[in-house]
Short mmCIF file of C-alpha atoms in Angstrom, two decimals:
data_model
loop_
_atom_site.label_atom_id
_atom_site.label_comp_id
_atom_site.label_asym_id
_atom_site.label_seq_id
_atom_site.Cartn_x
_atom_site.Cartn_y
_atom_site.Cartn_z
CA MET I 1 -27.39 -38.85 -14.59
CA ALA I 2 -26.46 -41.86 -16.75
CA ALA I 3 -23.22 -43.62 -15.89
CA PRO I 4 -20.43 -42.45 -18.15
CA ARG I 5 -18.60 -44.92 -20.31
CA PRO I 6 -15.39 -46.25 -18.79
CA LEU I 7 -12.35 -44.20 -19.65
CA PRO I 8 -9.54 -45.86 -21.57
CA VAL I 9 -6.28 -46.74 -19.87
CA ARG I 10 -3.68 -44.04 -20.49
CA ARG I 11 -0.23 -44.87 -21.78
CA SER I 12 1.20 -43.58 -18.55
CA GLY I 13 -0.44 -46.52 -16.81
CA VAL I 14 -2.83 -44.32 -14.82
CA ILE I 15 -6.45 -45.43 -15.03
CA MET I 16 -8.88 -42.53 -14.71
CA PRO I 17 -11.98 -43.18 -12.55
CA ALA I 18 -14.77 -44.86 -14.46
CA SER I 19 -17.42 -42.73 -12.77
CA ILE I 20 -17.33 -39.22 -11.44
CA GLN I 21 -20.96 -39.10 -10.44
CA ASP I 22 -20.34 -39.32 -6.72
CA LEU I 23 -18.16 -37.50 -4.27
CA GLU I 24 -15.61 -40.27 -3.82
CA ALA I 25 -14.91 -40.41 -7.55
CA LEU I 26 -14.31 -36.65 -7.61
CA ARG I 27 -11.99 -36.90 -4.62
CA ALA I 28 -10.01 -39.66 -6.34
CA LEU I 29 -9.67 -37.53 -9.46
CA THR I 30 -8.58 -34.53 -7.39
CA ALA I 31 -5.87 -36.66 -5.79
CA LEU I 32 -4.68 -37.91 -9.19
CA PHE I 33 -4.26 -34.35 -10.45
CA LYS I 34 -1.76 -33.58 -7.72
CA GLU I 35 0.83 -35.27 -9.94
CA GLN I 36 2.10 -33.55 -13.06
CA ARG I 37 2.09 -36.65 -15.26
CA ASN I 38 -1.61 -37.24 -14.54
CA ARG I 39 -2.46 -33.67 -15.35
CA GLU I 40 -0.61 -33.88 -18.63
CA THR I 41 -2.42 -37.06 -19.74
CA ALA I 42 -5.95 -36.13 -18.66
CA PRO I 43 -8.54 -36.35 -21.49
CA ARG I 44 -10.67 -33.31 -22.22
CA THR I 45 -13.82 -35.37 -21.65
CA ILE I 46 -13.04 -35.72 -17.97
CA PHE I 47 -13.30 -31.96 -17.52
CA GLN I 48 -16.64 -31.88 -19.30
CA ARG I 49 -17.99 -34.44 -16.85
CA VAL I 50 -16.69 -32.48 -13.86
CA LEU I 51 -18.28 -29.35 -15.29
CA ASP I 52 -21.61 -31.17 -15.74
CA ILE I 53 -21.60 -32.09 -12.04
CA LEU I 54 -20.70 -28.52 -11.14
CA LYS I 55 -23.58 -27.11 -13.19
CA LYS I 56 -26.07 -29.61 -11.77
CA SER I 57 -24.97 -28.95 -8.19
CA SER I 58 -25.13 -25.20 -8.71
CA GLN I 59 -28.87 -25.49 -9.36
CA ALA I 60 -29.37 -26.11 -5.65
CA VAL I 61 -27.52 -22.87 -4.90
CA GLU I 62 -29.68 -20.96 -7.37
CA LEU I 63 -32.80 -22.41 -5.75
CA ALA I 64 -31.63 -21.46 -2.27
CA CYS I 65 -30.99 -17.89 -3.44
CA ARG I 66 -34.60 -17.67 -4.66
CA ASP I 67 -36.09 -19.58 -1.75
CA PRO I 68 -34.21 -19.24 1.58
CA SER I 69 -36.14 -22.22 3.00
CA GLN I 70 -34.05 -24.45 0.71
CA GLU I 71 -30.77 -23.39 2.29
CA GLU I 72 -30.81 -26.32 4.73
CA GLN I 73 -30.66 -28.73 1.78
CA LEU I 74 -27.40 -27.31 0.45
CA ALA I 75 -24.88 -29.48 2.32
CA SER I 76 -24.50 -32.29 -0.23
CA SER I 77 -24.47 -29.90 -3.19
CA LEU I 78 -21.80 -27.73 -1.57
CA GLN I 79 -19.63 -30.81 -1.03
CA LEU I 80 -19.85 -31.70 -4.71
CA ILE I 81 -19.22 -28.09 -5.77
CA THR I 82 -16.16 -27.91 -3.52
CA GLU I 83 -14.70 -31.11 -4.92
CA CYS I 84 -15.39 -30.03 -8.51
CA PHE I 85 -13.49 -26.80 -7.90
CA ARG I 86 -10.64 -28.70 -6.21
CA CYS I 87 -10.43 -31.08 -9.14
CA LEU I 88 -10.33 -28.26 -11.72
CA ARG I 89 -7.94 -26.26 -9.54
CA ASN I 90 -5.46 -29.11 -9.35
CA ALA I 91 -5.80 -29.89 -13.06
CA CYS I 92 -4.67 -26.35 -13.93
CA ILE I 93 -1.45 -26.38 -11.90
CA GLU I 94 1.41 -25.64 -14.33
CA CYS I 95 -0.51 -27.21 -17.19
CA TYR I 96 -1.27 -24.88 -20.08
CA VAL I 97 -3.11 -27.59 -22.03
CA ASN I 98 -5.58 -28.22 -19.20
CA GLN I 99 -6.03 -24.50 -18.61
CA THR I 100 -6.97 -24.11 -22.26
CA SER I 101 -9.29 -27.14 -22.34
CA ILE I 102 -11.12 -26.10 -19.20
CA ARG I 103 -11.39 -22.48 -20.36
CA ASN I 104 -12.84 -23.55 -23.71
CA LEU I 105 -15.62 -25.40 -21.84
CA ASN I 106 -16.68 -22.04 -20.32
CA ALA I 107 -15.81 -23.27 -16.83
CA ILE I 108 -14.63 -19.76 -15.95
CA GLY I 109 -18.05 -18.24 -16.60
CA VAL I 110 -19.77 -21.01 -14.64
CA ALA I 111 -17.37 -20.55 -11.70
CA VAL I 112 -17.76 -16.77 -11.56
CA ASP I 113 -21.56 -16.99 -11.70
CA LEU I 114 -21.55 -19.53 -8.88
CA ILE I 115 -19.19 -17.47 -6.72
CA LEU I 116 -21.42 -14.44 -7.12
CA LEU I 117 -24.37 -16.58 -6.01
CA PHE I 118 -22.44 -17.52 -2.86
CA ARG I 119 -22.49 -13.88 -1.77
CA GLU I 120 -26.28 -13.87 -1.94
CA LEU I 121 -26.64 -16.81 0.44
CA ARG I 122 -27.26 -15.89 4.07
CA VAL I 123 -26.17 -19.23 5.51
CA GLU I 124 -23.24 -19.37 7.91
CA GLN I 125 -21.78 -22.74 7.01
CA GLU I 126 -18.12 -23.62 6.87
CA SER I 127 -18.94 -25.75 3.83
CA LEU I 128 -20.07 -22.62 1.96
CA LEU I 129 -16.83 -20.79 2.78
CA THR I 130 -14.81 -23.81 1.67
CA ALA I 131 -16.62 -23.96 -1.68
CA PHE I 132 -16.20 -20.20 -2.05
CA ARG I 133 -12.44 -20.41 -1.39
CA CYS I 134 -11.92 -23.37 -3.73
CA GLY I 135 -13.76 -21.59 -6.51
CA LEU I 136 -11.45 -18.59 -6.20
CA GLN I 137 -8.39 -20.85 -6.10
CA PHE I 138 -9.54 -22.45 -9.34
CA LEU I 139 -9.85 -19.04 -11.03
CA GLY I 140 -6.39 -18.11 -9.78
CA ASN I 141 -4.83 -21.31 -11.11
CA ILE I 142 -6.50 -21.23 -14.51
CA ALA I 143 -5.28 -17.65 -14.99
CA SER I 144 -1.74 -18.27 -13.77
CA ARG I 145 0.82 -17.57 -16.56
CA ASN I 146 -1.92 -17.84 -19.17
CA GLU I 147 -2.83 -14.55 -20.84
CA ASP I 148 -5.82 -15.98 -22.68
CA SER I 149 -7.30 -17.29 -19.44
CA GLN I 150 -6.52 -14.00 -17.70
CA SER I 151 -8.52 -12.17 -20.36
CA VAL I 152 -11.53 -14.46 -19.90
CA VAL I 153 -11.36 -14.27 -16.09
CA TRP I 154 -11.22 -10.48 -16.33
CA LEU I 155 -14.15 -10.46 -18.75
CA TYR I 156 -16.38 -12.40 -16.36
CA ALA I 157 -15.03 -11.27 -12.98
CA PHE I 158 -14.54 -7.51 -13.44
CA PRO I 159 -15.87 -5.63 -11.64
CA GLU I 160 -18.58 -7.58 -9.74
CA LEU I 161 -16.48 -10.44 -8.36
CA PHE I 162 -13.80 -8.11 -6.99
CA LEU I 163 -16.36 -5.75 -5.49
CA SER I 164 -17.98 -8.76 -3.81
CA CYS I 165 -14.85 -10.46 -2.52
CA LEU I 166 -12.19 -7.88 -1.64
CA ASN I 167 -14.20 -6.66 1.35
CA HIS I 168 -15.43 -10.10 2.44
CA PRO I 169 -15.15 -10.82 6.19
CA ASP I 170 -13.24 -14.05 5.49
CA LYS I 171 -9.54 -13.22 5.13
CA LYS I 172 -8.85 -16.21 2.86
CA ILE I 173 -11.49 -15.06 0.39
CA VAL I 174 -9.90 -11.60 0.45
CA ALA I 175 -6.47 -13.14 -0.16
CA TYR I 176 -7.60 -15.40 -3.01
CA SER I 177 -9.56 -12.67 -4.78
CA SER I 178 -6.52 -10.39 -4.43
CA MET I 179 -4.41 -13.15 -5.99
CA ILE I 180 -6.78 -13.28 -8.98
CA LEU I 181 -6.69 -9.50 -9.36
CA PHE I 182 -2.89 -9.44 -9.19
CA THR I 183 -2.63 -12.27 -11.74
CA CYS I 184 -4.96 -10.59 -14.23
CA LEU I 185 -3.79 -6.98 -13.95
CA ASN I 186 -1.75 -5.29 -16.66
CA SER I 187 -1.19 -1.70 -17.76
CA SER I 188 -4.40 -1.51 -19.82
CA ARG I 189 -6.58 -3.01 -17.07
CA ILE I 190 -5.18 -0.52 -14.57
CA LYS I 191 -6.92 2.11 -16.69
CA GLU I 192 -10.22 0.32 -16.08
CA LEU I 193 -9.63 0.62 -12.34
CA GLU I 194 -9.64 4.40 -12.72
CA GLU I 195 -13.32 4.04 -13.65
CA ASN I 196 -13.93 1.58 -10.78
CA LEU I 197 -12.07 3.25 -7.94
CA ASN I 198 -13.93 1.28 -5.29
CA ILE I 199 -12.04 -1.85 -6.31
CA ALA I 200 -8.68 -0.10 -5.98
CA ILE I 201 -9.67 1.41 -2.63
CA ASN I 202 -10.88 -2.00 -1.45
CA VAL I 203 -7.36 -3.31 -2.11
CA ILE I 204 -5.95 -0.59 0.16
CA GLU I 205 -8.51 -1.50 2.81
CA ALA I 206 -7.64 -5.20 2.42
CA HIS I 207 -3.97 -4.43 3.08
CA GLN I 208 -4.96 -2.29 6.05
CA LYS I 209 -7.03 -5.11 7.59
CA HIS I 210 -4.78 -8.00 6.56
CA PRO I 211 -1.18 -6.70 6.44
CA GLU I 212 0.10 -10.28 6.61
CA SER I 213 -1.42 -11.08 3.19
CA GLU I 214 1.08 -10.53 0.39
CA TRP I 215 -1.37 -10.14 -2.52
CA PRO I 216 -2.94 -6.75 -1.70
CA PHE I 217 0.53 -5.40 -0.93
CA LEU I 218 1.90 -6.66 -4.26
CA ILE I 219 -1.03 -5.14 -6.17
CA ILE I 220 -0.27 -1.77 -4.59
CA THR I 221 3.51 -1.84 -5.07
CA ASP I 222 3.67 -3.56 -8.47
CA TYR I 223 0.69 -1.89 -10.13
CA PHE I 224 -0.91 1.01 -8.25
CA LEU I 225 2.31 2.88 -7.48
CA LYS I 226 3.24 2.75 -11.15
CA SER I 227 0.08 4.68 -12.08
CA PRO I 228 0.08 8.20 -10.60
CA GLU I 229 -3.23 8.99 -12.32
CA LEU I 230 -4.89 6.09 -10.50
CA VAL I 231 -3.29 6.93 -7.14
CA GLU I 232 -4.26 10.59 -7.39
CA ALA I 233 -7.87 9.65 -8.17
CA MET I 234 -7.89 7.12 -5.33
CA TYR I 235 -6.36 9.55 -2.85
CA ALA I 236 -9.12 12.09 -3.40
CA LYS I 237 -11.78 9.47 -2.63
CA MET I 238 -10.10 7.56 0.21
CA SER I 239 -10.93 7.74 3.88
CA ASN I 240 -8.19 9.10 6.14
CA PRO I 241 -7.20 5.63 7.47
CA GLU I 242 -6.84 4.42 3.87
CA ARG I 243 -4.67 7.42 3.02
CA ILE I 244 -2.46 6.66 6.00
CA THR I 245 -2.07 3.07 4.80
CA LEU I 246 -1.08 4.24 1.31
CA LEU I 247 1.38 6.81 2.71
CA ASP I 248 2.99 4.16 4.93
CA ILE I 249 3.62 2.02 1.84
CA MET I 250 4.96 5.06 0.00
CA VAL I 251 7.43 5.80 2.81
CA GLY I 252 8.68 2.22 2.63
CA LYS I 253 9.09 2.45 -1.14
CA VAL I 254 11.07 5.69 -1.06
CA MET I 255 13.21 4.48 1.88
CA ASN I 256 14.10 1.28 0.04
CA GLU I 257 17.85 0.78 -0.23
CA GLU I 258 17.48 0.17 -3.95
CA PRO I 259 17.45 3.48 -5.87
CA LEU I 260 14.45 4.39 -7.99
CA ALA I 261 14.66 2.95 -11.49
CA ARG I 262 14.90 5.46 -14.33
CA GLU I 263 11.30 4.84 -15.40
CA GLU I 264 10.11 5.30 -11.79
CA VAL I 265 11.51 8.82 -11.39
CA PRO I 266 8.79 10.65 -13.42
CA VAL I 267 6.14 8.65 -11.56
CA PHE I 268 7.48 9.65 -8.15
CA LEU I 269 7.89 13.24 -9.24
CA SER I 270 4.12 13.16 -9.80
CA TYR I 271 3.70 11.86 -6.26
CA ALA I 272 6.03 14.57 -4.98
CA HIS I 273 3.70 17.14 -6.53
CA LEU I 274 0.58 15.49 -5.06
CA PHE I 275 1.97 15.21 -1.55
CA ALA I 276 3.68 18.61 -1.49
CA SER I 277 0.53 20.38 -2.69
CA THR I 278 -1.60 18.53 -0.14
CA PHE I 279 0.83 19.36 2.67
CA VAL I 280 0.99 23.04 1.68
CA ASP I 281 -2.81 23.29 1.62
CA GLN I 282 -3.63 21.25 4.71
CA CYS I 283 -0.59 21.12 7.02
CA LYS I 284 -2.13 23.31 9.75
CA VAL I 285 -4.78 20.64 10.30
CA VAL I 286 -2.27 19.03 12.67
CA LEU I 287 -2.83 21.93 15.08
CA LYS I 288 -6.36 20.64 15.67
CA LEU I 289 -4.82 17.96 17.88
CA ASN I 290 -4.60 20.60 20.59
CA SER I 291 -8.38 21.01 20.51
CA LYS I 292 -8.96 17.29 21.19
CA GLN I 293 -12.12 17.35 19.11
CA PRO I 294 -13.51 13.97 17.96
CA GLY I 295 -12.42 13.05 14.44
CA ASP I 296 -9.37 15.33 14.39
CA ASP I 297 -6.85 12.56 15.05
CA GLU I 298 -7.09 10.73 11.72
CA GLU I 299 -7.03 13.94 9.68
CA ALA I 300 -3.95 15.14 11.56
CA LEU I 301 -2.24 11.77 11.24
CA VAL I 302 -2.49 12.08 7.46
CA ILE I 303 -0.48 15.31 7.67
CA ILE I 304 2.06 13.63 9.93
CA ARG I 305 2.48 10.82 7.39
CA LEU I 306 2.70 13.33 4.54
CA LEU I 307 5.59 14.98 6.35
CA ASP I 308 7.27 11.59 6.73
CA VAL I 309 6.94 11.01 2.98
CA LEU I 310 8.27 14.47 2.11
CA CYS I 311 11.26 13.97 4.40
CA GLU I 312 12.15 10.77 2.58
CA MET I 313 11.49 12.28 -0.84
CA THR I 314 13.74 15.28 -0.13
CA ALA I 315 16.44 12.80 0.92
CA ASN I 316 16.27 11.27 -2.56
CA SER I 317 18.56 12.96 -5.06
CA ASN I 318 16.13 12.29 -7.93
CA LEU I 319 13.28 14.13 -6.18
CA LEU I 320 15.09 16.75 -4.11
CA GLY I 321 15.54 19.36 -6.84
CA TYR I 322 11.83 19.40 -7.70
CA LEU I 323 10.74 19.80 -4.09
CA GLN I 324 13.35 22.45 -3.29
CA VAL I 325 11.60 24.84 -5.66
CA TYR I 326 8.04 23.73 -4.93
CA PRO I 327 6.02 26.89 -4.23
CA ALA I 328 5.37 27.62 -0.54
CA LEU I 329 6.61 24.24 0.73
CA LEU I 330 9.63 25.69 2.55
CA GLU I 331 7.58 28.60 3.89
CA ARG I 332 4.91 26.23 5.24
CA GLY I 333 7.58 24.15 6.93
CA VAL I 334 9.11 27.15 8.70
CA ASP I 335 5.73 28.64 9.63
CA LEU I 336 4.46 25.35 11.04
CA LEU I 337 7.68 24.82 12.99
CA ARG I 338 7.22 28.26 14.56
CA VAL I 339 3.62 27.56 15.57
CA ILE I 340 4.54 24.12 16.95
CA HIS I 341 7.48 25.58 18.85
CA VAL I 342 5.42 28.35 20.44
CA SER I 343 2.59 25.94 21.21
CA GLY I 344 5.06 23.62 22.88
CA LEU I 345 5.83 26.29 25.49
CA ASP I 346 2.38 25.65 26.93
CA SER I 347 2.54 22.68 29.30
CA THR I 348 -1.01 21.65 28.34
CA SER I 349 -0.20 21.45 24.62
CA ILE I 350 0.26 18.13 22.90
CA PHE I 351 3.42 19.66 21.41
CA HIS I 352 4.90 20.43 24.84
CA SER I 353 8.53 19.34 24.98
CA CYS I 354 8.23 17.36 28.22
CA GLY I 355 7.90 13.61 27.97
CA TYR I 356 4.50 12.01 27.87
CA ILE I 357 3.39 8.76 29.43
CA LYS I 358 3.41 6.46 26.44
CA ALA I 359 0.32 4.29 26.06
CA GLU I 360 -1.36 2.69 23.09
CA GLY I 361 -3.96 5.06 21.71
CA ASN I 362 -2.49 8.07 23.52
CA VAL I 363 -2.78 10.98 21.11
CA SER I 364 0.61 12.31 22.24
CA ASN I 365 2.24 9.36 20.47
CA MET I 366 0.93 10.65 17.16
CA VAL I 367 3.10 13.77 17.19
CA GLU I 368 6.25 12.04 18.37
CA GLY I 369 9.03 13.16 16.07
CA PHE I 370 6.87 15.69 14.21
CA LYS I 371 9.02 18.67 15.21
CA SER I 372 12.19 16.74 14.36
CA HIS I 373 10.82 15.95 10.92
CA LEU I 374 9.91 19.58 10.26
CA VAL I 375 13.51 20.54 11.01
CA ARG I 376 14.72 17.68 8.82
CA LEU I 377 12.51 18.82 5.92
CA ILE I 378 13.84 22.38 6.18
CA GLY I 379 17.40 21.08 6.32
CA ASN I 380 16.90 18.87 3.29
CA MET I 381 15.40 21.71 1.27
CA CYS I 382 18.41 23.92 2.03
CA TYR I 383 20.97 21.32 0.95
CA LYS I 384 23.31 23.08 -1.48
CA ASN I 385 20.53 25.56 -2.34
CA LYS I 386 21.47 29.19 -1.78
CA ASP I 387 17.99 30.53 -2.50
CA ASN I 388 16.42 28.36 0.18
CA GLN I 389 19.19 29.13 2.64
CA ASP I 390 18.49 32.83 2.20
CA LYS I 391 14.73 32.31 2.35
CA VAL I 392 14.97 30.61 5.76
CA ASN I 393 17.07 33.57 6.94
CA GLU I 394 14.45 36.02 5.69
CA LEU I 395 11.73 34.05 7.49
CA ASP I 396 13.71 34.30 10.76
CA GLY I 397 13.99 30.53 10.61
CA ILE I 398 17.59 30.23 11.80
CA PRO I 399 16.97 31.52 15.37
CA LEU I 400 13.83 29.37 15.42
CA ILE I 401 15.75 26.22 14.51
CA LEU I 402 18.48 26.96 17.05
CA ASP I 403 15.88 27.65 19.73
CA SER I 404 14.17 24.35 18.96
CA CYS I 405 17.15 22.35 20.11
CA GLY I 406 16.23 21.72 23.73
CA PRO I 407 15.47 18.52 25.65
CA ASP I 408 12.37 16.99 24.12
CA ASP I 409 11.34 13.43 24.89
CA GLY I 410 8.69 13.64 22.20
CA ASN I 411 11.24 14.36 19.46
CA PRO I 412 14.08 11.87 19.44
CA PHE I 413 17.11 12.95 17.41
CA LEU I 414 15.93 16.55 17.36
CA THR I 415 19.43 17.79 18.23
CA GLN I 416 20.95 15.79 15.38
CA TRP I 417 18.47 17.21 12.87
CA VAL I 418 19.10 20.74 14.11
CA VAL I 419 22.83 20.17 13.62
CA TYR I 420 22.16 18.88 10.13
CA ALA I 421 19.87 21.80 9.24
CA ILE I 422 22.34 24.41 10.50
CA ARG I 423 25.13 22.81 8.47
CA ASN I 424 23.03 22.95 5.32
CA LEU I 425 21.93 26.52 6.07
CA THR I 426 25.48 27.79 6.51
CA GLU I 427 27.33 25.84 3.83
CA ASP I 428 28.91 28.39 1.46
CA ASN I 429 26.58 31.05 2.87
CA SER I 430 28.48 33.82 4.63
CA ARG I 431 25.30 35.76 5.38
CA ASN I 432 23.86 32.92 7.46
CA GLN I 433 27.22 32.26 9.08
CA ASP I 434 27.45 35.92 10.10
CA LEU I 435 23.94 35.81 11.57
CA ILE I 436 24.75 32.86 13.84
CA ALA I 437 28.09 34.38 14.84
CA LYS I 438 26.38 37.61 15.85
CA MET I 439 23.75 35.67 17.77
CA GLU I 440 26.53 33.98 19.71
CA GLU I 441 28.19 37.30 20.50
CA GLN I 442 24.88 38.72 21.72
CA GLY I 443 24.21 35.62 23.82
CA LEU I 444 21.34 34.51 21.61
CA ALA I 445 23.08 31.31 20.56
CA ASP I 446 24.52 28.86 23.07
CA THR I 447 28.31 28.57 22.60
CA SER I 448 28.42 25.11 24.15
CA PHE I 449 25.65 23.99 21.83
CA LEU I 450 27.50 25.35 18.80
CA LYS I 451 30.52 23.31 19.85
CA LYS I 452 28.35 20.22 20.06
CA MET I 453 27.29 20.96 16.50
CA SER I 454 30.99 21.15 15.48
CA PHE I 455 30.88 24.93 14.96
CA LYS I 456 33.01 27.62 16.51
CA VAL I 457 32.98 31.42 16.28
CA GLU I 458 36.22 33.18 15.44
CA LYS I 459 36.85 36.92 15.52
CA ARG I 460 38.91 38.29 12.65
CA GLY I 461 39.39 41.98 13.09
CA ASP I 462 35.93 43.47 13.33
CA LYS I 463 34.27 40.42 11.78
CA LEU I 464 32.81 37.38 13.50
CA ILE I 465 33.14 34.17 11.51
CA LEU I 466 31.23 30.92 12.09
CA LYS I 467 33.52 28.04 11.22
CA SER I 468 32.70 24.35 10.86
CA THR I 469 35.10 21.97 12.55
CA SER I 470 33.99 18.89 10.63
CA ASP I 471 32.81 17.78 7.20
CA THR I 472 29.45 18.76 5.75
CA ALA I 473 26.59 16.34 6.25
CA GLN I 474 24.71 14.74 3.41
CA PRO I 475 20.88 14.77 3.21
#
């Protein structure tokens, strides 16, 4: 390559390197671009020269992809490629002019093509990973706060680059490709993900494998959760571990101290429908844990997480009303509680009320709190809802709930949730109050336990009245 003409002295007093043919010149240029004033005064020609070196060096990568015997000759080319990417990456930092100049030279297309070639190489060199990472950082920086660059990156990178990088074994490559995806996403591009669900599911998997990385998490919370159509399509195609990861994030979102924004309510009502319908259809899968068959654990854990989500959703005033009238949800909750309760009488059952030896991977840990949460869900659904209060009575759910309140190391706070459920079942409901009062008279309800729940039974003439001695609980 012929030596380039010397560059003129800039008014800022910074003299750009006269030659960028070798590695040292590129490194010097990279260092210069760490300062904002140098980025702002860089001539467009300098980027053309960096791009020429990048293109020339990439030829060695193309050759190695065609002929694996050439892979040993890659070291010097990978060094140059890495430094070219570093130089362009630094030049784009908070500099719209440089982003535009570099984009107009088609550097984005060159970078994406080269990154895709990296995935075809079978060499295990740290220098290859470094070049790979720097290339992704460049794409992230050129797209940052620049909609035109985001459009071009999306044009070249979607979907192949994301399919290649989001499941890469190197966690930095996963993080940087997630950063690019987050930077480029908008409401219209989310629609494109519905036709490329593997990319969206790869993001879930990336969060599952690398929970410390913020980018996959931000993609899920800031984009995926705002698109119920995408989430519903993803959920149908996900593996059970991926569903569990998504449900864990959903629990955190609904539990957030900040209330749902007005525009979020319709979205989460869609999720309430999805999760309630899934729970109604599949909740008895959790009983397979008693069979101890291989593969049952993950499927059952999905149901356990669904119950967690429904408990939090029914504790949200914006979602409660919809779920209180959801067909068969209350009935499934009562029925499942009954089966779990009866199963727990068997000392060999995973649902047995005695404490288990806690150990990582012990299946008994999976159902810890499950019975408590069933009682909580029933209590939430009966909050200020006469129809549901009466329905639980008709299902013989009140004696069941009272009978559930025994010592149970596997269900912390079970007593508190029983107290809460009974309060909601009896509030302004004389029929349910009479039932419990009669159970107490017949010895079917423990008087001392009723006192612990702040209830007492009074006899007025021929009538027994259950009376609360404290204020009503809130869901």
